[in-house]
PDB file of C-alpha atoms in Angstrom:
ATOM      1  CA  MET E 292     142.037 147.754  86.444  1.00 95.00           C
ATOM      2  CA  HIS E 293     141.131 150.913  84.543  1.00 97.00           C
ATOM      3  CA  ILE E 294     139.089 153.825  85.830  1.00 97.00           C
ATOM      4  CA  THR E 295     137.640 156.659  83.777  1.00 97.00           C
ATOM      5  CA  ALA E 296     135.809 159.559  85.358  1.00 98.00           C
ATOM      6  CA  ALA E 297     134.127 162.785  84.366  1.00 97.00           C
ATOM      7  CA  GLN E 298     132.926 165.890  86.122  1.00 97.00           C
ATOM      8  CA  VAL E 299     129.985 167.386  84.243  1.00 96.00           C
ATOM      9  CA  SER E 300     128.831 170.958  84.893  1.00 95.00           C
ATOM     10  CA  LEU E 301     125.168 171.594  84.150  1.00 94.00           C
ATOM     11  CA  GLN E 302     123.111 174.761  83.852  1.00 93.00           C
ATOM     12  CA  ILE E 303     119.444 174.096  84.601  1.00 91.00           C
ATOM     13  CA  HIS E 304     117.407 176.694  82.737  1.00 87.00           C
ATOM     14  CA  ALA E 305     113.902 175.575  83.712  1.00 78.00           C
ATOM     15  CA  SER E 306     114.624 175.552  87.431  1.00 83.00           C
ATOM     16  CA  SER E 307     113.155 178.133  89.758  1.00 84.00           C
ATOM     17  CA  SER E 308     113.751 176.247  93.019  1.00 88.00           C
ATOM     18  CA  LEU E 309     115.892 173.548  94.591  1.00 88.00           C
ATOM     19  CA  LYS E 310     112.945 171.179  94.161  1.00 89.00           C
ATOM     20  CA  ASP E 311     112.967 171.754  90.375  1.00 88.00           C
ATOM     21  CA  LYS E 312     116.723 171.240  90.253  1.00 90.00           C
ATOM     22  CA  ARG E 313     116.586 168.020  92.258  1.00 90.00           C
ATOM     23  CA  ARG E 314     113.839 166.647  89.991  1.00 90.00           C
ATOM     24  CA  VAL E 315     116.004 167.203  86.902  1.00 90.00           C
ATOM     25  CA  ILE E 316     119.223 165.910  88.483  1.00 91.00           C
ATOM     26  CA  HIS E 317     117.524 162.867  90.028  1.00 92.00           C
ATOM     27  CA  SER E 318     116.098 161.943  86.636  1.00 91.00           C
ATOM     28  CA  VAL E 319     119.477 162.229  84.896  1.00 92.00           C
ATOM     29  CA  VAL E 320     121.337 160.343  87.649  1.00 93.00           C
ATOM     30  CA  SER E 321     118.787 157.503  87.783  1.00 93.00           C
ATOM     31  CA  LYS E 322     118.750 157.048  84.027  1.00 92.00           C
ATOM     32  CA  LEU E 323     122.555 157.037  83.863  1.00 93.00           C
ATOM     33  CA  ARG E 324     122.798 154.337  86.538  1.00 93.00           C
ATOM     34  CA  ASN E 325     120.130 152.159  84.959  1.00 92.00           C
ATOM     35  CA  ARG E 326     121.080 152.468  81.287  1.00 93.00           C
ATOM     36  CA  HIS E 327     124.859 152.734  81.418  1.00 91.00           C
ATOM     37  CA  SER E 328     125.893 150.891  84.612  1.00 88.00           C
ATOM     38  CA  VAL E 329     128.072 153.744  85.849  1.00 96.00           C
ATOM     39  CA  SER E 330     128.604 155.232  89.287  1.00 96.00           C
ATOM     40  CA  VAL E 331     127.156 158.728  89.373  1.00 96.00           C
ATOM     41  CA  ALA E 332     126.338 161.377  91.969  1.00 95.00           C
ATOM     42  CA  GLU E 333     125.659 165.069  92.281  1.00 92.00           C
ATOM     43  CA  VAL E 334     128.867 166.432  93.784  1.00 92.00           C
ATOM     44  CA  ASP E 335     128.428 170.215  93.874  1.00 84.00           C
ATOM     45  CA  PRO E 336     126.936 172.943  94.308  1.00 76.00           C
ATOM     46  CA  ASN E 337     124.094 171.650  96.437  1.00 76.00           C
ATOM     47  CA  GLU E 338     122.611 175.040  97.366  1.00 79.00           C
ATOM     48  CA  SER E 339     122.382 176.516  93.860  1.00 84.00           C
ATOM     49  CA  TRP E 340     118.977 176.037  92.212  1.00 85.00           C
ATOM     50  CA  ASN E 341     120.136 176.541  88.612  1.00 90.00           C
ATOM     51  CA  ALA E 342     123.538 174.819  88.487  1.00 92.00           C
ATOM     52  CA  ALA E 343     124.810 171.340  89.280  1.00 93.00           C
ATOM     53  CA  ILE E 344     127.938 169.259  88.934  1.00 95.00           C
ATOM     54  CA  ILE E 345     127.650 165.498  88.602  1.00 95.00           C
ATOM     55  CA  GLY E 346     130.488 163.012  88.828  1.00 97.00           C
ATOM     56  CA  ILE E 347     130.508 159.877  86.696  1.00 97.00           C
ATOM     57  CA  ALA E 348     132.931 156.956  87.137  1.00 98.00           C
ATOM     58  CA  VAL E 349     133.530 153.696  85.272  1.00 97.00           C
ATOM     59  CA  VAL E 350     135.723 150.782  86.378  1.00 96.00           C
ATOM     60  CA  SER E 351     136.694 148.075  83.890  1.00 95.00           C
ATOM     61  CA  GLY E 352     139.354 145.486  83.221  1.00 94.00           C
ATOM     62  CA  ASP E 353     139.854 147.029  79.770  1.00 93.00           C
ATOM     63  CA  ARG E 354     140.829 150.668  79.170  1.00 94.00           C
ATOM     64  CA  ARG E 355     138.979 150.889  75.846  1.00 95.00           C
ATOM     65  CA  THR E 356     135.771 149.542  77.375  1.00 95.00           C
ATOM     66  CA  ALA E 357     135.925 152.015  80.271  1.00 95.00           C
ATOM     67  CA  THR E 358     136.474 154.910  77.853  1.00 96.00           C
ATOM     68  CA  GLN E 359     133.629 153.825  75.572  1.00 96.00           C
ATOM     69  CA  ILE E 360     131.174 153.464  78.451  1.00 96.00           C
ATOM     70  CA  LEU E 361     132.077 156.926  79.761  1.00 96.00           C
ATOM     71  CA  GLU E 362     131.719 158.472  76.297  1.00 96.00           C
ATOM     72  CA  ARG E 363     128.257 156.922  75.875  1.00 96.00           C
ATOM     73  CA  ALA E 364     127.252 158.175  79.321  1.00 96.00           C
ATOM     74  CA  LEU E 365     128.419 161.711  78.482  1.00 95.00           C
ATOM     75  CA  THR E 366     126.512 161.669  75.200  1.00 94.00           C
ATOM     76  CA  PHE E 367     123.439 160.504  77.108  1.00 94.00           C
ATOM     77  CA  VAL E 368     123.725 163.384  79.622  1.00 93.00           C
ATOM     78  CA  GLU E 369     123.623 165.883  76.772  1.00 89.00           C
ATOM     79  CA  ARG E 370     120.274 164.463  75.608  1.00 88.00           C
ATOM     80  CA  ALA E 371     118.738 163.227  78.864  1.00 82.00           C
ATOM     81  CA  ALA E 372     117.200 166.438  80.137  1.00 76.00           C
ATOM     82  CA  PRO E 373     116.293 169.189  77.702  1.00 83.00           C
ATOM     83  CA  GLU E 374     116.057 171.639  80.601  1.00 83.00           C
ATOM     84  CA  ALA E 375     119.717 171.031  81.567  1.00 87.00           C
ATOM     85  CA  GLU E 376     122.566 172.291  79.401  1.00 91.00           C
ATOM     86  CA  VAL E 377     126.052 170.791  79.665  1.00 94.00           C
ATOM     87  CA  ILE E 378     128.388 173.764  80.099  1.00 94.00           C
ATOM     88  CA  GLY E 379     131.596 171.901  80.887  1.00 95.00           C
ATOM     89  CA  VAL E 380     133.140 168.445  81.053  1.00 96.00           C
ATOM     90  CA  GLU E 381     136.435 167.374  82.619  1.00 97.00           C
ATOM     91  CA  THR E 382     137.613 163.784  82.203  1.00 97.00           C
ATOM     92  CA  ASP E 383     140.491 161.737  83.506  1.00 97.00           C
ATOM     93  CA  ALA E 384     141.657 158.117  83.437  1.00 96.00           C
ATOM     94  CA  TRP E 385     143.816 155.960  85.696  1.00 96.00           C
ATOM     95  CA  SER E 386     145.282 152.489  85.372  1.00 92.00           C
ATOM     96  CA  PHE E 387     146.414 150.212  88.187  1.00 89.00           C
TER      97      PHE E 387
END
């Protein structure tokens, strides 16, 4: 079993309230789940209206497949919401 994960920091330029932020993040998270079959959630900071961190995880029987799926998901995040800018990405991988 192979697991790849990423923590993606986003700056949301078009947001002037938590409602605006949640609209953008919900859209990105939903599209990631539906199009890339990954586990994804907003993990921090929940009170900030112009910044967000989302976590993305992939589990696969093949390390290469898990890495490729995560890379496609990260590329998608960069294009998914024009009002959100990716300002940082941390990735890691584990094998059991």
